XYZ file of C-alpha atoms in Angstrom:
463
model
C -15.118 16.046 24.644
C -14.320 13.691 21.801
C -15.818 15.717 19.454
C -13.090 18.871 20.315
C -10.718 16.426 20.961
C -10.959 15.624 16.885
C -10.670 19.210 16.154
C -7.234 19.527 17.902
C -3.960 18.553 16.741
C -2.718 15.579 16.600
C 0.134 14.848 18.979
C 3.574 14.908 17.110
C 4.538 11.382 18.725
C 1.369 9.942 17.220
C 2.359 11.040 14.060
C 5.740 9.469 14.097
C 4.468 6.330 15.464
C 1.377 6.253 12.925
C 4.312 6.282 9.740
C 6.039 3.690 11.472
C 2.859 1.915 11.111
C 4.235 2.098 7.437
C 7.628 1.344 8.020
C 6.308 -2.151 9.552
C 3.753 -2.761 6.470
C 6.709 -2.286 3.990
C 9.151 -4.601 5.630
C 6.839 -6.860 5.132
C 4.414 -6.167 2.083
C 7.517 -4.245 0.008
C 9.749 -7.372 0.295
C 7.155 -9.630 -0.462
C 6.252 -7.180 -3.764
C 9.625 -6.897 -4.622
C 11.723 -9.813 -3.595
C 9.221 -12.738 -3.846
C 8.690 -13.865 -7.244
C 12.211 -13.758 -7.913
C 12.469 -16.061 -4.997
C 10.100 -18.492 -5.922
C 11.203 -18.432 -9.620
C 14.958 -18.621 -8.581
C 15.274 -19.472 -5.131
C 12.630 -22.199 -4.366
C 12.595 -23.500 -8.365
C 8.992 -23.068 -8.795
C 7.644 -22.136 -12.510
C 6.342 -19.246 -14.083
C 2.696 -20.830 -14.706
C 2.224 -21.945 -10.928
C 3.322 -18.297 -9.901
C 1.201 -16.547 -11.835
C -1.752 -18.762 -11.074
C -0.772 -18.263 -7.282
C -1.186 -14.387 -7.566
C -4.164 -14.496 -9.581
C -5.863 -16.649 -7.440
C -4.800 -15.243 -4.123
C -7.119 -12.020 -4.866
C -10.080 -14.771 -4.876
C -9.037 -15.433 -1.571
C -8.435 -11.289 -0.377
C -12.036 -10.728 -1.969
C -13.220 -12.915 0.493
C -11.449 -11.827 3.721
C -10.823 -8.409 3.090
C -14.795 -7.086 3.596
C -14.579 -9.641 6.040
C -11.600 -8.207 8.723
C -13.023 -4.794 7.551
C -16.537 -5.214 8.826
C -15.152 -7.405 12.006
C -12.946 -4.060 12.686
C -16.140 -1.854 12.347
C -17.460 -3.706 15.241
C -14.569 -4.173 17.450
C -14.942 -2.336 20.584
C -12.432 -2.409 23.174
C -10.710 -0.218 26.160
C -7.904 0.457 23.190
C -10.807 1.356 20.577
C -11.722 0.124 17.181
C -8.595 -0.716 15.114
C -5.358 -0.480 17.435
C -6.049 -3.675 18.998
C -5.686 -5.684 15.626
C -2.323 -4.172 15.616
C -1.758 -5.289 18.747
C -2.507 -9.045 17.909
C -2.007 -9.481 14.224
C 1.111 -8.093 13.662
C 3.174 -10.168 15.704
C 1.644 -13.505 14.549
C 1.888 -12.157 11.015
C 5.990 -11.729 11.471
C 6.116 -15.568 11.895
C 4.015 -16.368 8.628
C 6.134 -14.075 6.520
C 9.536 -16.299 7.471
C 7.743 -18.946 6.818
C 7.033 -17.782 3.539
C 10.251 -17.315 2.428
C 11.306 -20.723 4.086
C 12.999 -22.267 0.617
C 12.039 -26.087 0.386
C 14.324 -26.676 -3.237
C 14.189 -30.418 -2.640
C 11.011 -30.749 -2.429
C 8.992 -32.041 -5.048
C 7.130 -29.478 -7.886
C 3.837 -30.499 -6.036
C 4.654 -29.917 -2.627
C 6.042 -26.817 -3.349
C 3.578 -25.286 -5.202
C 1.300 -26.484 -1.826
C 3.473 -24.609 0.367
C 3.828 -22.010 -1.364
C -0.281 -21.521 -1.827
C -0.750 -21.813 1.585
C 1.777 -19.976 3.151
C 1.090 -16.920 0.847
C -2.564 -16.938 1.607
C -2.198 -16.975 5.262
C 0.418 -14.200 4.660
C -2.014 -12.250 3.049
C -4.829 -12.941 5.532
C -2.248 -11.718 8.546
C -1.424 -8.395 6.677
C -5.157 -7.649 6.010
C -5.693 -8.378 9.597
C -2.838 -5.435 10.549
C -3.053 -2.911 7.020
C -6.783 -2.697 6.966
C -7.464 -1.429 10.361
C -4.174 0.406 10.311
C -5.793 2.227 7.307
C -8.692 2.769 9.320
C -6.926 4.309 11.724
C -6.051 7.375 10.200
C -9.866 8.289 10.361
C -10.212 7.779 13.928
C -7.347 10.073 15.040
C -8.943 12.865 13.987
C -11.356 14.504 11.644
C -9.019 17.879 10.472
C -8.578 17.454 6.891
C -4.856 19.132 7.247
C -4.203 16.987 10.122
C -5.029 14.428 8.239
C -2.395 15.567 5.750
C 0.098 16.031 8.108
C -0.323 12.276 9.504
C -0.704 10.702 5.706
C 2.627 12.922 4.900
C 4.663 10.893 8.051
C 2.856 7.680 6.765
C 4.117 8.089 3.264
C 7.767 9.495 4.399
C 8.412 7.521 6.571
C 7.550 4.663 4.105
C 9.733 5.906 1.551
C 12.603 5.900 3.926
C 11.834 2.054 5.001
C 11.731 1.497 1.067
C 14.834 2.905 0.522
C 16.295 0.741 3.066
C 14.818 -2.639 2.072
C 15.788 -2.022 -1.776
C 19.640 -0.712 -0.599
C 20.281 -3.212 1.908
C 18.149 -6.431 1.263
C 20.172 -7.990 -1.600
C 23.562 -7.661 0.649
C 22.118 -9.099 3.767
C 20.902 -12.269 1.470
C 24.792 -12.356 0.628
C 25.715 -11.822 4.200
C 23.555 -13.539 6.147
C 23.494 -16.346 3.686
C 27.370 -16.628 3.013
C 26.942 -17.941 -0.749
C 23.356 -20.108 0.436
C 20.525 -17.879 -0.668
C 18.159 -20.083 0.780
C 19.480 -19.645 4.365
C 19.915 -15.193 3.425
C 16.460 -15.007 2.337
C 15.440 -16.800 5.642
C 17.380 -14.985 7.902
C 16.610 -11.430 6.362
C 12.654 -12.764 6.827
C 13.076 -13.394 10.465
C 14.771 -9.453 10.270
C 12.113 -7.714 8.798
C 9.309 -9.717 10.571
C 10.857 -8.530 13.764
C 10.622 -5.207 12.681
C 7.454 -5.729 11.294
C 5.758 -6.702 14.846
C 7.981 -3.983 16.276
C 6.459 -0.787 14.352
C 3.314 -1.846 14.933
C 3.470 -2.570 18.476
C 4.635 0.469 18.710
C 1.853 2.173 16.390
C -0.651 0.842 19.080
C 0.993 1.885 21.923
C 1.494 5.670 20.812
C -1.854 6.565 18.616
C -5.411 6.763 20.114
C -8.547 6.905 18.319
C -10.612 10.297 19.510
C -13.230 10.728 16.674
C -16.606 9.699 17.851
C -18.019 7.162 15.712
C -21.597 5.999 15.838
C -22.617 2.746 17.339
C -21.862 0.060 14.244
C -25.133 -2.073 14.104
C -25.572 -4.992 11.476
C -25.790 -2.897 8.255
C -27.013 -5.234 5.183
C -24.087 -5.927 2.764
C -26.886 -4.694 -0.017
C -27.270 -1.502 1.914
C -23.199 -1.098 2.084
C -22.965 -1.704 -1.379
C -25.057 0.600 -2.259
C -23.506 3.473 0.014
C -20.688 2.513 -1.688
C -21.847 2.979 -5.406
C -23.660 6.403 -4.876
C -20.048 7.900 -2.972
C -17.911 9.021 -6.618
C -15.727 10.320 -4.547
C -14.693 7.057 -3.434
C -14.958 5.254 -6.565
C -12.386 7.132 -8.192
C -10.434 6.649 -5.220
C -10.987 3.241 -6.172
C -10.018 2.910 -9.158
C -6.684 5.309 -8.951
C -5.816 2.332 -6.024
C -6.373 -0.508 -8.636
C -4.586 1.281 -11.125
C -1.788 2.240 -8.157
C -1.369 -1.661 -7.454
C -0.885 -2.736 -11.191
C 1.804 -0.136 -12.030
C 3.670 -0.370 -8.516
C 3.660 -3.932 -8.204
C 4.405 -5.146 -11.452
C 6.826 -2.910 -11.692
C 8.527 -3.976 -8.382
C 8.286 -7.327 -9.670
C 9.914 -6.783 -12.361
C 13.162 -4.566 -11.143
C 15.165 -7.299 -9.766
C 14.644 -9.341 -12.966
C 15.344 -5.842 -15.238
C 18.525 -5.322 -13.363
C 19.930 -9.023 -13.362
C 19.072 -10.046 -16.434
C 18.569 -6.982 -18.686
C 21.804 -4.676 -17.292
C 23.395 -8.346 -16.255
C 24.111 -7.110 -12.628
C 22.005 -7.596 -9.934
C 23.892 -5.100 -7.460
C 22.824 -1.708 -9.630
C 19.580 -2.547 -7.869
C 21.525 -1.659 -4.604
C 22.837 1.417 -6.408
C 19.315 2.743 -8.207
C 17.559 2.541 -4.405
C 20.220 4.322 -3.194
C 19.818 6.918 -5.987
C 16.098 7.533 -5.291
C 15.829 7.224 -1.509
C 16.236 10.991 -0.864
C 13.855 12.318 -3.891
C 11.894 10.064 -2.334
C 11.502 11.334 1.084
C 11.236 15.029 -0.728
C 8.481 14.225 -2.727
C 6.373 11.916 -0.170
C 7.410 15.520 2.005
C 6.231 18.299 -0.519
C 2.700 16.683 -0.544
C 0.857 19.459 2.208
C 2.003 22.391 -0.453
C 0.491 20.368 -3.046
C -2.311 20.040 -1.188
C -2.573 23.899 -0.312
C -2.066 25.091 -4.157
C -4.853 22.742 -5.210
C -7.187 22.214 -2.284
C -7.800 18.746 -4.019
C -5.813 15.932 -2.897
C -7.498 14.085 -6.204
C -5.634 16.850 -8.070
C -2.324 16.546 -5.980
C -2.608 12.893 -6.918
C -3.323 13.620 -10.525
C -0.114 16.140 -10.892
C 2.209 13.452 -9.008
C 0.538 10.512 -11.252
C 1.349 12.453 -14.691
C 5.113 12.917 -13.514
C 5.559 10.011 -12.299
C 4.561 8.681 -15.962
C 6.434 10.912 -18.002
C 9.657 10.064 -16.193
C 9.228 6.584 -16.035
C 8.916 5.884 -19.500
C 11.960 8.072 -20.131
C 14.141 5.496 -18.633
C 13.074 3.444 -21.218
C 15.711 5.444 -23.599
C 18.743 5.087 -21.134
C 20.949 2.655 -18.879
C 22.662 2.490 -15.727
C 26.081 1.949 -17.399
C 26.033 3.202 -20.826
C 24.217 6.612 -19.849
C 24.097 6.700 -15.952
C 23.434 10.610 -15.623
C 20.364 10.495 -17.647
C 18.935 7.174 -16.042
C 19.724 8.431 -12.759
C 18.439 11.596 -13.464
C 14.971 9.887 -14.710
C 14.895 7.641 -11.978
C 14.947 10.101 -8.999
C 12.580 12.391 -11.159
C 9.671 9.402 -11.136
C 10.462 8.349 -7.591
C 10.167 11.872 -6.647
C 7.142 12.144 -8.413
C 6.182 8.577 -7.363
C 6.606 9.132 -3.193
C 3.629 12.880 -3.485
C 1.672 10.625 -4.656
C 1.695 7.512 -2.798
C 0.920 10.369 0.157
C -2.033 11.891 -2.080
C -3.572 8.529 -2.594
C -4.211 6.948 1.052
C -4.522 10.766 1.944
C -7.956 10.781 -0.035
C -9.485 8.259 1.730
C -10.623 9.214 4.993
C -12.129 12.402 3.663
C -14.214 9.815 1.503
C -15.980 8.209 4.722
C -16.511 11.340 5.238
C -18.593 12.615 2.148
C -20.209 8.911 2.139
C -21.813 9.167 5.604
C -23.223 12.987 4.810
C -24.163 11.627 1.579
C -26.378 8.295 2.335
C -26.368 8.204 6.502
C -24.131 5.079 6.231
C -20.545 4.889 7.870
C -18.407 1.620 7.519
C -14.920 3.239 7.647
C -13.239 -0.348 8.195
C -15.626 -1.981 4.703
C -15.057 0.808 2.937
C -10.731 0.719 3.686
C -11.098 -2.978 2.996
C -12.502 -1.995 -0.859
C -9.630 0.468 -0.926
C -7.229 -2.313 0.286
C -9.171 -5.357 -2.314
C -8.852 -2.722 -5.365
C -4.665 -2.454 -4.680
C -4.359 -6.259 -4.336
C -6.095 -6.872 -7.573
C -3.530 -4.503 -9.078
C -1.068 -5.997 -7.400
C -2.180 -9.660 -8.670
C -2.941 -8.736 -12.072
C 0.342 -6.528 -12.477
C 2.996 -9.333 -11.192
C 0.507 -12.396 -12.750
C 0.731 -10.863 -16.324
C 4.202 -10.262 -15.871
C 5.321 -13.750 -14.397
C 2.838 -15.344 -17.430
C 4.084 -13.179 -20.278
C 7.906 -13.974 -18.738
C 6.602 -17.713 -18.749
C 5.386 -17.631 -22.518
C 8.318 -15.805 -23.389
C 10.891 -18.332 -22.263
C 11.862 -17.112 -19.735
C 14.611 -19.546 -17.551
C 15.824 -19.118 -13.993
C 19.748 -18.427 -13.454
C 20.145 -18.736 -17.419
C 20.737 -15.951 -20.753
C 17.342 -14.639 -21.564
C 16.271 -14.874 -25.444
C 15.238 -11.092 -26.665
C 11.607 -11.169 -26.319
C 12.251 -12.024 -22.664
C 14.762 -9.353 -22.139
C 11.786 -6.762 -23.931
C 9.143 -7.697 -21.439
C 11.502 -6.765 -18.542
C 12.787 -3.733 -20.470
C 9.104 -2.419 -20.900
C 7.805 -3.325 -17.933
C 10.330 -1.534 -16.123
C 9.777 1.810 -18.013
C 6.996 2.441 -20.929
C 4.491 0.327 -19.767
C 4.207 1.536 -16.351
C 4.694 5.066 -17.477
C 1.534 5.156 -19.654
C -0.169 3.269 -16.631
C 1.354 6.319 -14.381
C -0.462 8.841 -17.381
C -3.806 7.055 -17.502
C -4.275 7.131 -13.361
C -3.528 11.157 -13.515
C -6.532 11.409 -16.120
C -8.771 9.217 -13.705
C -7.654 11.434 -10.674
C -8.279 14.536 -12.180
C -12.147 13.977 -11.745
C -12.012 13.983 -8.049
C -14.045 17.021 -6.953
C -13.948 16.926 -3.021
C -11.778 19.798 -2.103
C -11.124 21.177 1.044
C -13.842 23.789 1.380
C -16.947 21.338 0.441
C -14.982 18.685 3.141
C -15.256 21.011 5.495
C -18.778 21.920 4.514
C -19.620 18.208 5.084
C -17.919 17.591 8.585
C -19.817 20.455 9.795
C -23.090 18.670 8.583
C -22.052 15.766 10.331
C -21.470 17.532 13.812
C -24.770 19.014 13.179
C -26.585 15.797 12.548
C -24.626 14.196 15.617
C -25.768 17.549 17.636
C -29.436 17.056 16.706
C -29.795 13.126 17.095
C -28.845 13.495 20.847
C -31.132 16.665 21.635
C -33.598 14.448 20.732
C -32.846 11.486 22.632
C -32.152 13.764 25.600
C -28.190 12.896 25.691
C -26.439 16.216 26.766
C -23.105 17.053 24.874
């Protein structure tokens, strides 16, 4: 039964409620990416240095916990399945830690605050591996059709483009609103917003998905073993590294647009008007993916033509501004985010179909390890992109709430647009080597179902 039931199409409410899955991660991971240096640099008054030794040293932390959760989620077995329940449990209690997070403590001495800001963020991260990882996973356990699969990834990445679009557009006027001139109390109150929402999505995620693929009995695989699986699956090493590259470029970019826009165009409130410019693009792009996918047959290649325009266009903004030449910029802009949103589809698209090839290939399948790889090599990125930038912003001279000196006012300039367009370039070329296309997926699955068939003929189990 389970095994047609993965053959069969997904249901078109479990779709919707798998992207707002999404919609929860990014009210909470896309304001953190985008909104949280900036308000621990000019918000809580902690330095540069500490900030950039917090993010470095965080991904210690994530390399710890992260093949931790996804190994616990492996072996999770419940009435609800493998991966729903962490939903279920994590997100809620994740929503809190994220308004504590951006609970401002300006007062405080340099010490304490660099205390509370180490361990709130490491909790935070903890609670969002606890809900993204098995979230991930999920994907994988609604079915094993390689265009549903598509189809679901495409609402994932849509409907995440939309809940970007929202958070960049609105976030920076609720902080005025809700704070009435206090940013400490706006930031606070839009935290206690979007953890609401957070918990929300992903309540609802559990309560409208179900996990139908039959997966084998997890038994206590040697990390060794795992590892190895790992190493011999190319598939998911490039994967891999397009995800570490992914992190870098995204979020040290992200990191860097509120900065670019306040102190480089002098007015924070274009930021406002440049997510408003790209939300739509956005949604078109993250939408186009499945045709993509059908001209290629390679969602590595769908990634690798989305990576190499989102490049290109990005480090043509370089050469234009929101105010002096706003038709050109704006022009650019939607152009990359276009480009940007097919391929943030492409990428988490890939990796189901990588469990996949890795069990045909070495007999192993750790869907919830292998995700938590996926979700480590993105965090790196994400550590060493915002890291480099906070330290070369530190070195620079870089002052909170002050007139930037010109080398400052480069690295924000650069990092918005040339740097993270070559970065874009490079991860096409890496992509571009991913060979699993739909006919030798489908090839494998059948393999699979074979093996599956075969081991219970001969332990007597009838289908």
């Amino acid at each position: 039964m389970k095994q047609n039931l993965a053959q069969s199409k997904v249901p078109f409410i479990s779709k919707v409620a798998y992207g707002m899955g999404d919609v929860g991660c990014n009210f909470s991971w896309m304001f953190v990416g985008n909104f949280l240096m900036i308000f621990y640099t000019d918000v809580f008054g902690i330095g540069m240095g500490a900030v950039a030794t917090l993010m470095l040293f965080s991904r210690f932390w994530d390399a710890i916990n992260d093949p931790i959760i996804g190994g616990l989620s492996d072996k999770t077995h419940t009435r609800w399945g493998r991966y729903r329940p962490w939903l279920l449990i994590a997100a809620p209690l994740t929503a809190i830690v994220l308004v504590l997070t951006f609970w401002a403590h300006p007062d405080w001495s340099q010490t304490n605050k660099v205390i509370y800001m180490a361990v709130t963020y490491c909790i935070l991260v903890l609670g969002y591996t606890c809900v993204n990882i098995p979230y991930g996973t999920l994907c994988g356990a609604m079915t094993q059709n390689i265009d549903e699969r598509a189809q679901i990834n495409t609402s994932r990445s849509v409907s995440a483009m939309i809940a970007i679009g929202i958070i960049n557009i609105v976030t920076i006027p609720l902080i005025e609103r809700f704070g009435d001139g206090d940013s400490q109390q706006g930031y606070l109150l839009v935290a206690i917003l979007y953890g609401a929402i957070f918990a929300a999505c992903h309540l609802f995620c559990f309560a409208k998905t179900k996990e139908v693929v039959e997966m084998p009995k997890v038994e206590k695989i040697p990390l060794k073993v795992q590892i190895n699986a790992v190493l011999k699956n190319k598939p998911y090493l490039l994967a891999l590294i397009g995800q570490l590259l992914f992190g870098f470029v995204l979020y040290g970019r992200n990191a860097d647009l509120l900065y670019y826009f306040t102190y480089v165009e002098g007015d924070a409130a274009l930021f406002s008007f440049y997510s408003l410019a790209i939300i739509v693009p956005s949604i078109i792009g993250a939408a186009l993916f499945p045709l993509v996918f059908k001209w290629t047959s390679n969602k590595g290649w769908a990634a690798s033509v989305f990576a190499l325009g989102t490049g290109i266009t990005m480090a043509m903004l370089y050469f234009f501004s929101p105010t002096a030449s706003p038709v050109p910029f704006y022009t650019f802009a939607a152009l990359s985010q276009f480009f940007f949103s097919g391929f943030n589809t492409a990428i988490y698209a890939i990796i189901p179909d990588c469990v996949e090839y890795g069990e045909w290939r070495t007999g192993v399948r750790n869907d919830g390890f292998q995700y938590a790889f996926i979700s480590l090599g993105n965090k790196i990125g994400m550590a060493l992109g915002t890291s480099l930038l906070a330290l070369a912003l530190g070195m620079a001279g870089y002052v909170s709430n002050a007139e930037q000196n010109d080398t400052v006012i480069s690295i924000m300039h650069h990092s918005f647009s040339t740097i993270p367009g070559a970065l874009w370039i490079l991860t096409a070329v890496v992509l571009f080597f991913y060979k699993l296309n739909k006919h030798t997926y489908n090839r494998i699955v059948g393999i699979i179902k074979y093996r599956v068939i075969k081991r219970k003929k001969k332990h007597g189990i009838s289908e």
